[in-house]
Each structure stands twice: as structure tokens, then as C-alpha cells.
Coordinates of C-alpha atoms in Angstrom, one line a residue:
Chain A
M227 CA -100.5 9.8 180.4
T228 CA -99.0 8.5 183.5
A229 CA -97.1 5.6 182.0
P230 CA -93.7 7.3 181.3
S231 CA -93.5 8.7 184.8
V232 CA -93.4 5.1 186.3
P233 CA -89.7 4.2 186.4
G234 CA -90.3 0.5 185.7
M235 CA -92.3 1.3 182.6
S236 CA -89.6 3.4 181.0
R237 CA -87.0 0.7 181.6
N238 CA -89.5 -1.7 180.0
L239 CA -89.9 0.6 177.1
Q240 CA -86.1 0.7 176.6
A241 CA -86.0 -3.0 176.6
R242 CA -88.8 -3.2 174.1
H243 CA -86.9 -0.8 171.8
R244 CA -83.7 -2.9 172.2
T245 CA -85.6 -6.0 171.2
E246 CA -87.0 -4.0 168.2
R247 CA -83.5 -3.0 167.1
L248 CA -82.1 -6.4 167.6
A249 CA -84.9 -8.1 165.6
S250 CA -84.5 -5.6 162.7
A251 CA -80.7 -6.2 162.6
L252 CA -81.2 -10.0 162.6
L253 CA -83.8 -9.9 159.8
W254 CA -81.6 -7.6 157.7
A255 CA -78.7 -10.1 158.3
V256 CA -80.8 -13.0 157.1
G257 CA -81.8 -11.0 154.0
A258 CA -78.2 -10.2 153.2
L259 CA -77.2 -13.8 153.9
L260 CA -79.6 -15.1 151.3
L261 CA -78.2 -12.7 148.7
L262 CA -74.6 -13.5 149.6
V263 CA -75.2 -17.3 149.4
L264 CA -76.6 -17.0 146.0
A265 CA -73.9 -14.6 144.8
W266 CA -71.3 -17.0 146.1
F267 CA -73.0 -20.0 144.4
L268 CA -73.0 -18.2 141.0
Y269 CA -69.4 -17.0 141.5
Y270 CA -68.2 -20.4 142.5
I271 CA -69.8 -22.3 139.6
L272 CA -68.9 -19.8 136.9
S273 CA -65.4 -19.2 138.1
R274 CA -64.6 -22.9 138.2
G275 CA -66.5 -23.8 135.0
L276 CA -65.9 -21.0 132.6
P277 CA -62.1 -21.8 132.1
A278 CA -63.2 -25.3 130.9
L279 CA -65.6 -23.9 128.4
D280 CA -64.1 -23.7 124.9
W281 CA -65.4 -24.6 121.5
S282 CA -64.2 -28.2 121.6
F283 CA -65.7 -28.8 125.0
I284 CA -69.1 -27.6 123.9
T285 CA -69.1 -29.5 120.6
A286 CA -66.9 -32.6 121.1
R287 CA -68.2 -36.1 121.9
P288 CA -67.9 -37.4 125.4
K289 CA -65.2 -40.0 126.1
A290 CA -65.9 -43.2 128.1
M291 CA -62.5 -43.7 129.7
D292 CA -59.9 -41.1 128.7
A293 CA -59.6 -37.4 129.5
G294 CA -60.4 -34.7 127.0
G295 CA -64.1 -35.5 126.2
G296 CA -66.7 -32.9 125.5
V297 CA -70.4 -32.5 126.0
G298 CA -71.6 -31.7 122.5
P299 CA -74.3 -34.4 122.2
E300 CA -75.4 -33.8 125.8
L301 CA -76.0 -30.1 125.1
F302 CA -78.0 -31.0 122.0
N303 CA -80.0 -33.6 124.0
T304 CA -80.7 -31.1 126.7
F305 CA -82.5 -28.8 124.3
Y306 CA -84.1 -31.6 122.2
L307 CA -85.6 -33.3 125.3
T308 CA -86.9 -30.0 126.7
F309 CA -88.4 -29.1 123.3
L310 CA -90.1 -32.5 122.9
S311 CA -91.4 -32.5 126.5
L312 CA -93.0 -29.1 125.9
L313 CA -94.4 -30.3 122.6
F314 CA -96.2 -33.1 124.4
S315 CA -97.2 -31.2 127.6
L316 CA -98.2 -27.8 126.2
P317 CA -101.4 -28.8 124.5
V318 CA -102.7 -30.8 127.4
G319 CA -101.4 -28.3 130.0
L320 CA -102.9 -25.3 128.2
G321 CA -106.1 -27.1 127.6
A322 CA -106.5 -28.2 131.2
G323 CA -105.6 -24.7 132.5
I324 CA -108.2 -23.1 130.1
Y325 CA -110.8 -25.6 131.2
L326 CA -110.2 -25.0 134.9
A327 CA -110.2 -21.2 134.5
E328 CA -113.0 -20.7 132.0
Y329 CA -115.3 -23.7 132.1
A330 CA -115.0 -25.7 135.4
R331 CA -118.0 -25.3 137.7
P332 CA -117.6 -26.0 141.4
G333 CA -118.3 -29.6 142.1
R334 CA -116.8 -33.0 142.7
L335 CA -115.1 -33.3 139.4
T336 CA -113.5 -29.9 139.6
H337 CA -112.4 -30.6 143.2
L338 CA -110.8 -33.9 142.0
L339 CA -109.1 -32.2 139.1
R340 CA -107.5 -29.5 141.3
L341 CA -106.4 -32.1 143.8
S342 CA -104.8 -34.0 140.9
V343 CA -102.9 -31.0 139.7
E344 CA -101.6 -30.3 143.2
T345 CA -100.6 -33.9 143.8
L346 CA -98.9 -34.2 140.5
A347 CA -96.9 -31.1 141.3
S348 CA -95.6 -32.6 144.4
V349 CA -94.6 -36.1 143.0
P350 CA -90.8 -36.5 143.5
S351 CA -89.0 -36.6 140.1
I352 CA -87.5 -40.0 140.8
V353 CA -91.0 -41.4 141.1
F354 CA -91.8 -40.0 137.6
G355 CA -88.6 -41.7 136.5
L356 CA -89.7 -45.2 137.7
F357 CA -93.1 -44.7 136.2
G358 CA -91.5 -43.7 132.9
L359 CA -89.3 -46.8 133.1
I360 CA -92.2 -49.2 133.4
V361 CA -94.7 -47.4 131.1
F362 CA -92.7 -45.8 128.4
V363 CA -89.3 -47.5 128.2
N364 CA -90.7 -51.0 128.5
T365 CA -93.3 -50.3 125.7
I366 CA -91.2 -48.3 123.3
G367 CA -88.0 -50.4 123.2
A368 CA -85.5 -52.4 125.2
S369 CA -83.1 -49.6 126.1
F370 CA -83.4 -46.0 127.4
N371 CA -84.2 -43.4 124.7
I372 CA -85.0 -39.8 124.1
L373 CA -88.7 -40.3 123.5
S374 CA -89.2 -42.1 126.8
G375 CA -87.3 -39.3 128.6
A376 CA -89.3 -36.6 126.9
L377 CA -92.7 -38.2 127.6
T378 CA -91.8 -38.7 131.3
L379 CA -90.5 -35.1 131.4
S380 CA -93.8 -33.8 129.9
L381 CA -95.6 -35.3 133.0
L382 CA -93.4 -33.2 135.3
N383 CA -94.1 -30.1 133.2
L384 CA -97.8 -30.7 133.2
P385 CA -99.0 -29.4 136.6
V386 CA -96.9 -26.2 136.4
L387 CA -98.3 -25.5 133.0
V388 CA -101.9 -26.0 134.2
R389 CA -101.4 -23.7 137.1
V390 CA -99.6 -21.0 135.2
T391 CA -102.3 -21.0 132.4
E392 CA -105.1 -21.0 134.9
E393 CA -103.7 -18.1 136.9
A394 CA -102.9 -16.1 133.7
I395 CA -106.4 -16.6 132.4
R396 CA -108.1 -15.7 135.7
A397 CA -106.2 -12.4 135.7
V398 CA -107.9 -11.3 132.5
P399 CA -110.7 -8.9 133.4
A400 CA -114.3 -10.2 133.1
S401 CA -115.3 -7.2 131.0
Y402 CA -113.1 -8.5 128.1
R403 CA -115.2 -11.7 128.0
E404 CA -118.5 -9.9 128.5
G405 CA -117.7 -7.5 125.6
S406 CA -116.9 -10.4 123.3
L407 CA -119.8 -12.5 124.3
A408 CA -122.1 -9.5 123.9
L409 CA -121.0 -9.2 120.3
G410 CA -122.3 -12.7 119.7
A411 CA -119.0 -14.6 119.9
T412 CA -119.1 -18.2 121.2
R413 CA -117.3 -19.2 124.3
W414 CA -114.4 -20.7 122.4
Q415 CA -114.1 -17.7 120.0
T416 CA -114.0 -15.5 123.1
T417 CA -111.3 -17.7 124.7
L418 CA -109.2 -17.9 121.5
H419 CA -109.4 -14.4 120.2
V420 CA -109.8 -12.3 123.4
V421 CA -108.8 -14.1 126.6
L422 CA -105.8 -16.0 125.4
P423 CA -104.0 -13.1 123.7
A424 CA -104.5 -11.0 126.9
A425 CA -103.1 -13.8 129.0
M426 CA -100.3 -14.7 126.6
Q427 CA -97.5 -12.8 128.2
S428 CA -98.0 -14.5 131.6
I429 CA -98.2 -17.8 129.9
I430 CA -94.9 -17.3 128.1
T431 CA -93.3 -16.4 131.4
G432 CA -94.6 -19.7 132.9
V433 CA -93.5 -21.8 129.9
S434 CA -89.9 -20.3 130.2
L435 CA -89.8 -21.2 133.8
V436 CA -91.0 -24.8 133.0
A437 CA -88.3 -25.0 130.3
G438 CA -85.7 -23.8 132.8
R439 CA -86.7 -26.5 135.2
A440 CA -86.8 -29.2 132.5
V441 CA -83.2 -28.5 131.3
G442 CA -81.8 -29.2 134.8
E443 CA -83.8 -32.4 135.5
T444 CA -81.7 -35.4 136.5
A445 CA -83.4 -38.1 138.6
L446 CA -86.3 -38.4 136.2
L447 CA -84.1 -38.9 133.1
I448 CA -81.4 -41.4 134.4
Y449 CA -83.7 -44.4 133.9
T450 CA -85.8 -43.1 131.0
A451 CA -83.5 -41.2 128.7
G452 CA -80.5 -43.0 129.9
L453 CA -76.7 -42.5 130.3
T454 CA -75.7 -42.9 126.6
V455 CA -75.6 -40.7 123.5
S456 CA -76.0 -41.5 119.9
R457 CA -73.0 -42.2 117.7
Y458 CA -74.2 -39.4 115.4
A459 CA -74.5 -35.8 116.3
P460 CA -76.9 -34.2 116.1
D461 CA -79.2 -37.2 116.1
F462 CA -82.9 -36.3 115.9
S463 CA -84.0 -39.9 116.2
P464 CA -86.3 -40.1 119.3
F465 CA -85.0 -43.7 119.8
A466 CA -81.4 -42.7 120.4
G467 CA -79.9 -42.6 123.9
G468 CA -80.7 -39.3 125.6
E469 CA -78.1 -38.3 128.1
T470 CA -78.4 -34.6 129.0
L471 CA -75.9 -32.1 130.5
A472 CA -77.4 -32.5 134.0
V473 CA -77.3 -36.3 133.8
R474 CA -73.7 -36.2 132.5
I475 CA -72.7 -34.1 135.6
W476 CA -74.3 -36.7 137.8
Y477 CA -72.7 -39.6 135.9
V478 CA -69.2 -38.3 135.9
K479 CA -69.3 -37.3 139.6
S480 CA -70.9 -40.3 141.1
V481 CA -70.6 -43.3 138.7
A482 CA -67.9 -43.1 136.1
L483 CA -64.1 -43.1 136.8
L484 CA -62.9 -40.5 134.3
P485 CA -59.5 -38.9 134.9
D486 CA -60.9 -35.4 134.2
A487 CA -64.3 -35.9 135.8
D488 CA -63.9 -32.6 137.7
R489 CA -63.2 -30.6 134.5
I490 CA -66.3 -32.0 132.8
A491 CA -68.5 -31.6 135.8
S492 CA -67.4 -28.0 136.4
G493 CA -67.6 -27.0 132.8
A494 CA -71.0 -28.7 132.3
S495 CA -72.3 -27.0 135.5
A496 CA -71.3 -23.6 134.3
L497 CA -72.9 -24.3 130.9
L498 CA -76.1 -25.6 132.5
L499 CA -76.3 -22.6 134.8
I500 CA -75.9 -20.2 131.8
V501 CA -78.8 -22.0 130.1
V502 CA -80.9 -21.8 133.2
L503 CA -80.0 -18.1 133.5
V504 CA -81.1 -17.5 129.9
F505 CA -84.5 -19.1 130.5
N506 CA -84.9 -17.1 133.7
V507 CA -84.2 -13.9 131.7
L508 CA -86.6 -15.0 129.0
A509 CA -89.2 -15.6 131.7
V510 CA -89.1 -12.0 133.0
L511 CA -88.6 -10.4 129.5
P512 CA -92.3 -10.1 128.5
L513 CA -93.0 -8.4 131.9
V514 CA -90.1 -6.0 131.5
L515 CA -91.0 -5.2 127.9
R516 CA -94.6 -4.4 128.9
Q517 CA -93.5 -2.1 131.7
W518 CA -91.1 -0.4 129.4
R519 CA -93.9 0.1 126.8
D520 CA -96.4 1.3 129.4
R521 CA -93.9 3.8 130.6
R522 CA -93.3 5.1 127.1
L523 CA -97.0 5.3 126.4
A524 CA -97.6 7.2 129.6
R525 CA -95.1 9.8 128.6
Chain B
M44 CA -125.9 -26.4 113.8
S45 CA -123.4 -23.9 112.4
L46 CA -119.7 -24.6 112.1
T47 CA -118.9 -22.1 114.9
R48 CA -121.3 -23.9 117.3
I49 CA -119.8 -27.3 116.4
T50 CA -116.3 -25.9 117.0
D51 CA -117.4 -24.5 120.3
R52 CA -118.8 -27.8 121.4
L53 CA -115.8 -29.7 120.1
M54 CA -113.3 -27.4 121.9
F55 CA -115.2 -27.8 125.1
V56 CA -114.9 -31.6 124.9
L57 CA -111.1 -31.3 124.0
L58 CA -110.4 -28.9 127.0
W59 CA -112.4 -31.2 129.3
T60 CA -110.5 -34.2 128.1
S61 CA -107.1 -32.4 128.8
A62 CA -108.2 -31.6 132.3
V63 CA -109.4 -35.2 132.9
L64 CA -106.1 -36.5 131.4
V65 CA -104.2 -34.8 134.3
A66 CA -106.2 -36.8 136.7
V67 CA -105.7 -39.9 134.7
V68 CA -101.9 -39.3 134.8
I69 CA -101.7 -39.1 138.6
A70 CA -104.0 -42.0 139.0
A71 CA -101.9 -44.1 136.6
I72 CA -98.7 -43.2 138.5
I73 CA -100.2 -44.2 141.8
L74 CA -101.6 -47.4 140.3
F75 CA -98.5 -48.5 138.3
V76 CA -95.8 -47.7 140.9
G77 CA -98.1 -49.0 143.7
K78 CA -98.7 -52.3 141.9
E79 CA -95.0 -52.9 141.3
G80 CA -94.2 -51.9 144.8
V81 CA -96.8 -54.1 146.5
T82 CA -95.5 -57.1 144.5
T83 CA -92.6 -57.1 146.9
F84 CA -94.9 -58.8 149.4
R85 CA -95.4 -61.8 147.1
T86 CA -91.9 -63.1 148.0
A87 CA -91.0 -61.2 151.2
S88 CA -93.2 -60.9 154.3
L89 CA -94.8 -57.6 155.3
A90 CA -93.0 -57.5 158.6
S91 CA -89.5 -58.3 157.2
V92 CA -89.8 -55.5 154.6
L93 CA -91.4 -52.7 156.7
L94 CA -90.0 -53.4 160.1
S95 CA -86.6 -55.0 159.7
P96 CA -83.7 -52.5 159.9
R97 CA -81.5 -54.8 157.8
W98 CA -81.0 -54.1 154.1
A99 CA -78.9 -56.8 152.6
P100 CA -80.3 -58.0 149.3
P101 CA -81.0 -60.7 148.2
Q102 CA -81.4 -62.0 151.8
S103 CA -83.1 -59.2 153.6
F104 CA -85.2 -56.3 152.3
G105 CA -85.7 -54.1 155.3
I106 CA -86.5 -50.6 153.8
L107 CA -87.1 -49.0 157.3
I108 CA -83.5 -47.8 157.4
F109 CA -83.9 -45.7 154.2
F110 CA -87.1 -44.2 155.6
L111 CA -85.3 -43.2 158.7
G112 CA -82.4 -41.9 156.7
S113 CA -84.7 -39.8 154.6
L114 CA -86.4 -38.5 157.8
A115 CA -83.1 -37.6 159.4
V116 CA -81.8 -35.7 156.4
T117 CA -85.1 -33.9 155.9
V118 CA -85.6 -33.0 159.6
L119 CA -82.0 -31.6 159.7
A120 CA -82.7 -29.5 156.6
M121 CA -85.9 -28.2 158.1
V122 CA -84.1 -27.3 161.4
I123 CA -81.8 -25.0 159.3
A124 CA -84.3 -23.8 156.6
V125 CA -87.4 -23.0 158.7
P126 CA -85.9 -20.2 160.9
V127 CA -83.8 -18.7 158.1
G128 CA -86.6 -19.0 155.5
L129 CA -89.2 -17.5 157.8
A130 CA -86.9 -14.7 158.7
G131 CA -86.3 -14.1 155.0
S132 CA -90.0 -14.0 154.4
I133 CA -90.6 -11.5 157.2
F134 CA -87.8 -9.4 155.9
L135 CA -89.1 -9.4 152.4
A136 CA -92.7 -8.7 153.4
K137 CA -92.2 -6.1 156.1
L138 CA -88.7 -4.6 156.3
A139 CA -86.9 -4.7 152.9
P140 CA -86.8 -1.4 151.1
E141 CA -87.9 -1.4 147.4
W142 CA -84.4 -1.8 145.9
M143 CA -83.7 -4.8 148.1
R144 CA -87.0 -6.4 147.1
V145 CA -86.2 -5.8 143.4
L146 CA -82.9 -7.6 144.0
M147 CA -84.2 -10.5 146.0
R148 CA -87.2 -11.6 144.0
P149 CA -85.2 -12.8 141.0
A150 CA -82.5 -14.0 143.3
I151 CA -84.9 -16.3 145.0
N152 CA -86.4 -17.5 141.7
L153 CA -82.8 -18.3 140.7
F154 CA -82.3 -20.4 143.8
V155 CA -85.3 -22.5 142.6
G156 CA -83.9 -22.6 139.0
I157 CA -80.4 -23.9 139.9
P158 CA -80.5 -27.6 139.0
S159 CA -80.4 -30.1 141.8
V160 CA -77.3 -31.8 140.3
V161 CA -75.4 -28.5 140.5
Y162 CA -76.3 -28.2 144.2
G163 CA -75.0 -31.8 144.6
Y164 CA -71.8 -30.9 142.7
V165 CA -71.2 -27.8 144.9
G166 CA -71.9 -29.9 148.0
M167 CA -69.4 -32.5 146.8
T168 CA -66.6 -30.1 146.0
V169 CA -67.0 -27.6 148.8
L170 CA -68.9 -29.0 151.8
V171 CA -67.7 -32.6 151.7
P172 CA -64.0 -31.7 151.8
L173 CA -64.8 -29.1 154.6
A174 CA -66.6 -31.7 156.6
R175 CA -63.7 -34.1 156.1
Q176 CA -61.3 -31.5 157.5
V177 CA -63.5 -30.6 160.5
S178 CA -64.4 -34.2 161.5
G179 CA -61.7 -36.5 160.1
S180 CA -64.5 -38.6 158.7
V181 CA -65.2 -39.4 155.0
G182 CA -67.1 -36.1 154.8
F183 CA -70.0 -37.6 152.9
G184 CA -73.0 -37.8 155.3
L185 CA -76.0 -36.5 157.1
G186 CA -74.7 -33.0 157.8
V187 CA -73.7 -32.0 154.3
A188 CA -76.9 -33.5 152.9
G189 CA -78.9 -31.5 155.4
I190 CA -77.2 -28.2 154.6
I191 CA -77.6 -28.7 150.8
L192 CA -81.2 -29.6 151.2
A193 CA -81.8 -26.6 153.4
V194 CA -80.5 -24.2 150.8
M195 CA -82.7 -26.0 148.2
V196 CA -86.0 -25.7 150.1
L197 CA -85.4 -22.1 151.5
P198 CA -87.2 -20.5 148.5
T199 CA -90.3 -22.6 149.1
I200 CA -90.5 -21.5 152.7
T201 CA -89.7 -17.8 151.9
T202 CA -92.0 -17.3 149.0
V203 CA -95.1 -19.1 150.4
S204 CA -94.7 -17.6 153.8
E205 CA -94.2 -14.1 152.3
D206 CA -97.5 -14.5 150.6
A207 CA -99.2 -15.5 153.8
I208 CA -97.6 -12.6 155.7
R209 CA -98.7 -10.1 153.0
S210 CA -102.3 -11.3 153.1
V211 CA -102.7 -10.5 156.8
P212 CA -105.4 -7.7 156.9
T213 CA -103.9 -4.3 157.2
A214 CA -106.5 -3.4 159.9
L215 CA -104.9 -6.0 162.2
V216 CA -101.4 -4.5 161.7
E217 CA -102.6 -0.9 162.1
G218 CA -104.6 -1.8 165.2
S219 CA -101.5 -3.3 166.8
L220 CA -99.3 -0.3 165.9
A221 CA -102.0 2.2 167.1
L222 CA -102.0 0.5 170.5
G223 CA -98.3 1.4 170.8
A224 CA -96.7 -2.0 169.9
T225 CA -93.3 -1.8 168.2
R226 CA -92.8 -3.2 164.7
W227 CA -91.3 -6.4 166.1
E228 CA -94.1 -6.9 168.6
T229 CA -96.6 -6.4 165.8
I230 CA -94.8 -9.0 163.7
S231 CA -94.3 -11.6 166.4
R232 CA -97.7 -11.3 168.2
V233 CA -100.1 -10.2 165.5
I234 CA -98.8 -10.9 162.0
L235 CA -97.2 -14.3 162.5
P236 CA -100.1 -15.8 164.4
A237 CA -102.5 -14.5 161.8
A238 CA -100.4 -15.9 159.0
R239 CA -99.9 -19.3 160.7
P240 CA -101.8 -21.5 158.3
G241 CA -99.8 -20.2 155.3
I242 CA -96.6 -20.5 157.1
L243 CA -97.4 -24.1 158.1
A244 CA -98.3 -24.8 154.5
S245 CA -94.9 -23.5 153.4
I246 CA -93.1 -25.7 155.9
I247 CA -95.0 -28.9 154.9
L248 CA -94.4 -28.2 151.2
A249 CA -90.7 -27.7 151.9
F250 CA -90.7 -30.9 153.9
A251 CA -92.2 -32.8 151.0
R252 CA -89.8 -31.3 148.6
A253 CA -86.8 -32.2 150.7
F254 CA -88.1 -35.7 151.3
G255 CA -88.4 -36.4 147.6
E256 CA -85.2 -34.7 146.5
T257 CA -82.9 -37.2 144.8
T258 CA -79.8 -36.2 142.9
A259 CA -78.3 -33.7 145.2
V260 CA -78.8 -35.9 148.2
Q261 CA -77.4 -39.0 146.5
M262 CA -74.2 -37.1 145.6
V263 CA -73.4 -36.1 149.2
V264 CA -75.1 -38.4 151.6
G265 CA -72.5 -41.3 151.4
N266 CA -75.0 -44.0 150.5
A267 CA -74.5 -46.5 153.3
P268 CA -77.6 -48.3 154.7
I269 CA -77.0 -47.3 158.3
F270 CA -78.6 -44.8 160.7
P271 CA -76.1 -42.0 161.3
R272 CA -75.1 -41.5 164.9
N273 CA -73.7 -38.0 164.3
L274 CA -73.7 -35.3 161.6
F275 CA -70.6 -36.7 159.9
E276 CA -71.7 -40.3 159.4
P277 CA -73.0 -41.4 156.0
T278 CA -76.5 -42.7 155.6
S279 CA -78.8 -43.5 152.7
T280 CA -82.3 -42.2 151.8
L281 CA -85.3 -43.7 149.9
T282 CA -84.5 -41.5 146.9
S283 CA -80.7 -42.1 146.9
E284 CA -81.1 -45.8 147.2
I285 CA -83.5 -46.0 144.3
I286 CA -81.2 -44.0 142.0
Q287 CA -78.2 -45.9 143.2
E288 CA -79.5 -49.5 142.7
M289 CA -82.2 -49.3 140.0
G290 CA -79.6 -49.8 137.2
Q291 CA -78.2 -53.0 138.9
T292 CA -81.3 -55.0 139.7
A293 CA -83.0 -57.4 137.3
P294 CA -86.6 -56.7 136.6
G295 CA -89.0 -59.2 138.3
T296 CA -86.8 -59.8 141.4
T297 CA -87.8 -58.9 144.9
W298 CA -84.9 -56.4 145.0
Y299 CA -86.4 -54.6 141.9
F300 CA -89.9 -54.6 143.4
S301 CA -88.7 -53.3 146.8
L302 CA -87.2 -50.2 145.0
F303 CA -90.7 -49.6 143.6
L304 CA -92.1 -50.0 147.1
M305 CA -89.7 -47.2 148.3
A306 CA -90.9 -45.0 145.4
F307 CA -94.5 -45.8 146.4
G308 CA -93.6 -44.7 150.0
L309 CA -92.3 -41.4 148.6
L310 CA -95.5 -41.0 146.5
L311 CA -97.7 -41.6 149.5
T312 CA -95.7 -39.2 151.7
S313 CA -96.1 -36.4 149.1
L314 CA -99.8 -37.2 148.8
V315 CA -100.3 -37.0 152.6
A316 CA -98.4 -33.7 152.6
I317 CA -100.7 -32.2 150.0
L318 CA -103.8 -33.3 151.9
V319 CA -102.4 -31.8 155.2
V320 CA -101.6 -28.6 153.4
R321 CA -105.2 -28.4 152.1
Y322 CA -106.6 -29.1 155.6
V323 CA -104.3 -26.5 157.2
A324 CA -105.2 -23.9 154.5
R325 CA -108.9 -24.5 154.9
R326 CA -108.9 -23.7 158.6
G327 CA -108.1 -20.2 157.5
V328 CA -106.7 -17.1 159.1
A329 CA -108.9 -17.1 162.2
A330 CA -107.3 -20.3 163.6

């Protein structure tokens, strides 16, 4: 060990340690910054929006020109559209995910399918919107409607559902399948009664995340579900206008000239954020419950 | 054949059909949007649409300016988001204590969960007035759009890069530490180079996301078809222009088709991004 006795080396070592400390400090600062920005975002949106949230705001109809309108139909449409889009996309998304995880053999078709899922996941939402406009809106009816919006939205959900399902199913240990197959069950019986139940918690988490994303979607819905709401509330007709909360925020802030646009936008933002938060909590709930149960069983 | 066997076969066919349906959907999107977009060239020449910087419908349909606008906004967002996001991923993977990690995971998921229109709204009510004060301009413009987009794509960079950093073999890290390298030297000279493919992938994915982001950008970018000369000048992007004008154009006009051409451009960009990510990822850790 001659190194420390060379004066140049020890100064070099000091410099290296300074760099080390500096780098650590910077990385910590960035980590703290990320948390601070998020905390500020949540605080800003909720502190501005919560005062606007009262019963009449949440239930009343929107007004076209005057102040004092609510977002009742928009809130209903937000959930209705999300529900319908999941209704359309869940069977296909689950099916494709199961196929890719359990049945697909490496080859050209599987390669193409995986590429399709990845590509679909990266399509900008406005492109989905234009596609929905020419394919769904133009075939279903003359004007924008809930059904067109939900069908288009289901295309956006699809790739995430496929990926989530595939990952959840792949995480199920092979021994489960082998046990079931050894007992004489068919492939499908094994999938339905053994693999899917084991993967269900992860799939539910994924579906909650998909729903959380769907409720906040805007660009895709403007030219499919449209900027109007039905005269009746709640209106379950899939052919009614389907303006959602997110689209309403966009509309009042960048198109309409309402005297109380800021009140509506801030109130609706807070409401939307709360809905997203709920879906995020729902997403981690199965995991938390499982951990809690495991811990109790371990005791 | 028994009923269980028939069900088994039938379910296989159904599952296979669902998977193929996903491929049919993406093919249909490319085909339909592409077909409408290419129709632009029936009434307007290729050069006048793709190369002219002048957007003045119904006389001139140069979409180049929107492409440049999208590029400017996205590049600015990446300049901000890449260093911060990468630092965040290193922090999460190598430095953060357990309690910090527990706090940051859901926080980053929430960043993704906040709807883009809410980002746009915050940009409009906080950053635009701030930019107006600082510069004396209208406030709407390149700078605010870049910052908002940067916040929106940060989680993509952080989460994907963190995975890449975590998957660097422990042997490499321990080898470096055993040779007397400090933690930072190990990170900068061993871990980051080894994780490069994953980090690159995260950057490309974030780029694609920023390029295709619509609502938030449209709300703060100012929507003027000019190329910004500084951070405080308004501009317009492919996405913002589509959302802005789709409602005002009559179907079947060159104007209408040119908006679809912009959407087709967006689609092709994201397609190229995915192919590049695949190529980068396949080169593996050794590169």
C-alpha cells in the first residue's frame, strides 16, 4: 500500500470524495423535488377546487352562457363512458392477454401480435379520436355520442389490459398448471379454475389503473363523445351527447366564454382528481390487503 | 368428442381471435387514418403540403410548421425531463432509503394518473401568468408548453430507467466497489453505461409521449402557426392544431384531409419510436 503516501494521490482521493458527496446531495435534491412538485400540484388543485364543490355543483346541469352551472351530467357521463369502454375492452383485452401468456408459441404471428400491442399502446389519443370519428361516429349517427366515445376509448384501454393480463398470468407459478393438468383438466379448465384466480388480484389492479386513465381522457373524446350532454339526467341512452368532466374543463378553459369558467374548471379539476385518486387507491388495495393477510397468517 | 374437449377447442379459438383482433385494430387505425390523410394530395401537391412553411387554409396547406412546432416543444421538454428523470431513477434505484421509496412509488404513479387536461389547467393558471410577468409577452408559448410536458413525461423516464438500472448485474457493481471506486464513480462509469439500452428506451418512449400529447399542450402553447424565436413566443403543434380545427372544417375538404395527414404523421412517428425502442433493447446490456 504505497498509494496514500503519494501526496498527489491523497488530494485526488479528497476530490473524489467531494464529488461523491456532491453527487449524493444532488440526487437527494432531485428526489425531494419530485415529491415537492407532486405535493404542490395536489395542494394547488384541491385548495382551488374544493371550495367550488357543493351539492348543486356536483348535480346541477351545465349552463351554456351564464354563470352558476354545474357538472352533474358530465360526472355521470365520465363514469358511464368509462364503464362502457371497459365492458367492450375487457373481454378482448383479457382474451388476448391469456392467449399471449398461455397459448402463444414463438413465431411470426406472436411477434406481430406483440408488436401490435406495443404500437397500439403508443398511439397518441388524438389519433384514436380521429379514427373514432370516421369509423364510429360516421356509422352510428350524425352527431357525437356516448357509444362512439366508449368504443374509441375501449381501443385506448386495450393494449394496457393485454399487457397487465399477460404479466399477471405469467407470474403464476408453472407448478399450479402442472398440478391441474396432471389431474386431467383441459388447458381451458386449468386457465379458468387455477391460473385466472391466482392472477386475479394483479388483473384487478391493472383494470383500476386503466379506469383511472379512462376517466381523465380528453383529446380522444372531443370528436367522438362530443361537447354536449343530454337534456335528461341521468340518461343511459348510448346515443346521447357524452361530454365528460375532463372534456368540460377543456371546453370552458379553451373554447367557451363563460363568466365563471374558472370556478367550473377548478371545481371540475378537483372532482376529477379525487376520482383519479380513488381509482389509484383501488389499484393498490388488493396488494395491501394481501400483504395484511399474509402478515396475519404469519403470526 | 366430449363437451369439455369442445369447450377447450372453442376457447382456444376465442382467445386466438381476441389476440388477432388487437392486430386488426392497429392495422385499421393505420389504414383508415392513412387513407384520409393521403387524400390531401389529390387536391394539393406533395411539395406544397410537406415543404411549404405557410399554413393559410384554404389557400396554402403547409404542415411543416406544425411538425417543427411539435419538435421544438418536445425537444425543450426532453432537455428538462431527461436530466431530472434520470437523476430521479438513479436516486430511486441506488440511494433512496426504504421509507423514501415507499413514498415515491405511488407518487410517481399519481403523476401518470393526473389527467392531461388538469396539467393544462395548472399550466394556464400558474405558468402562463408567470411567463407573462417575466417576459411581458402573452405568456402562452413554447416555454410553458415545454415545462408542462416535461413534468408529464418525467414518470416515463424515471420508471423505465429505474428498471434498467436495477437489472444491471450485481457482480458488475460489486466488482467496481471492490476496486475502490466510490458509489458515484460506480454509478457513472459502470451502472449507467451498462443500463444504457434501457435508459435510451425510456427517453425514446418519453419523446413519443410528449410528441403525441394533445390537450395540455393545446391549452398553453398559444396556437399560432409560427416558429417560435424564443421561449415566450407562441407556436402550434400537430396535435394542438388538429384539436383546434377539427370541429371547424367540413368533411371532404383539403383542409379536413390535411388534419388527418397530421394525425398520420403522429402515428408514423410513434410507430418509428416503437421500432427504435425494440432495436435498442435487442442490442442488450453488452453494448
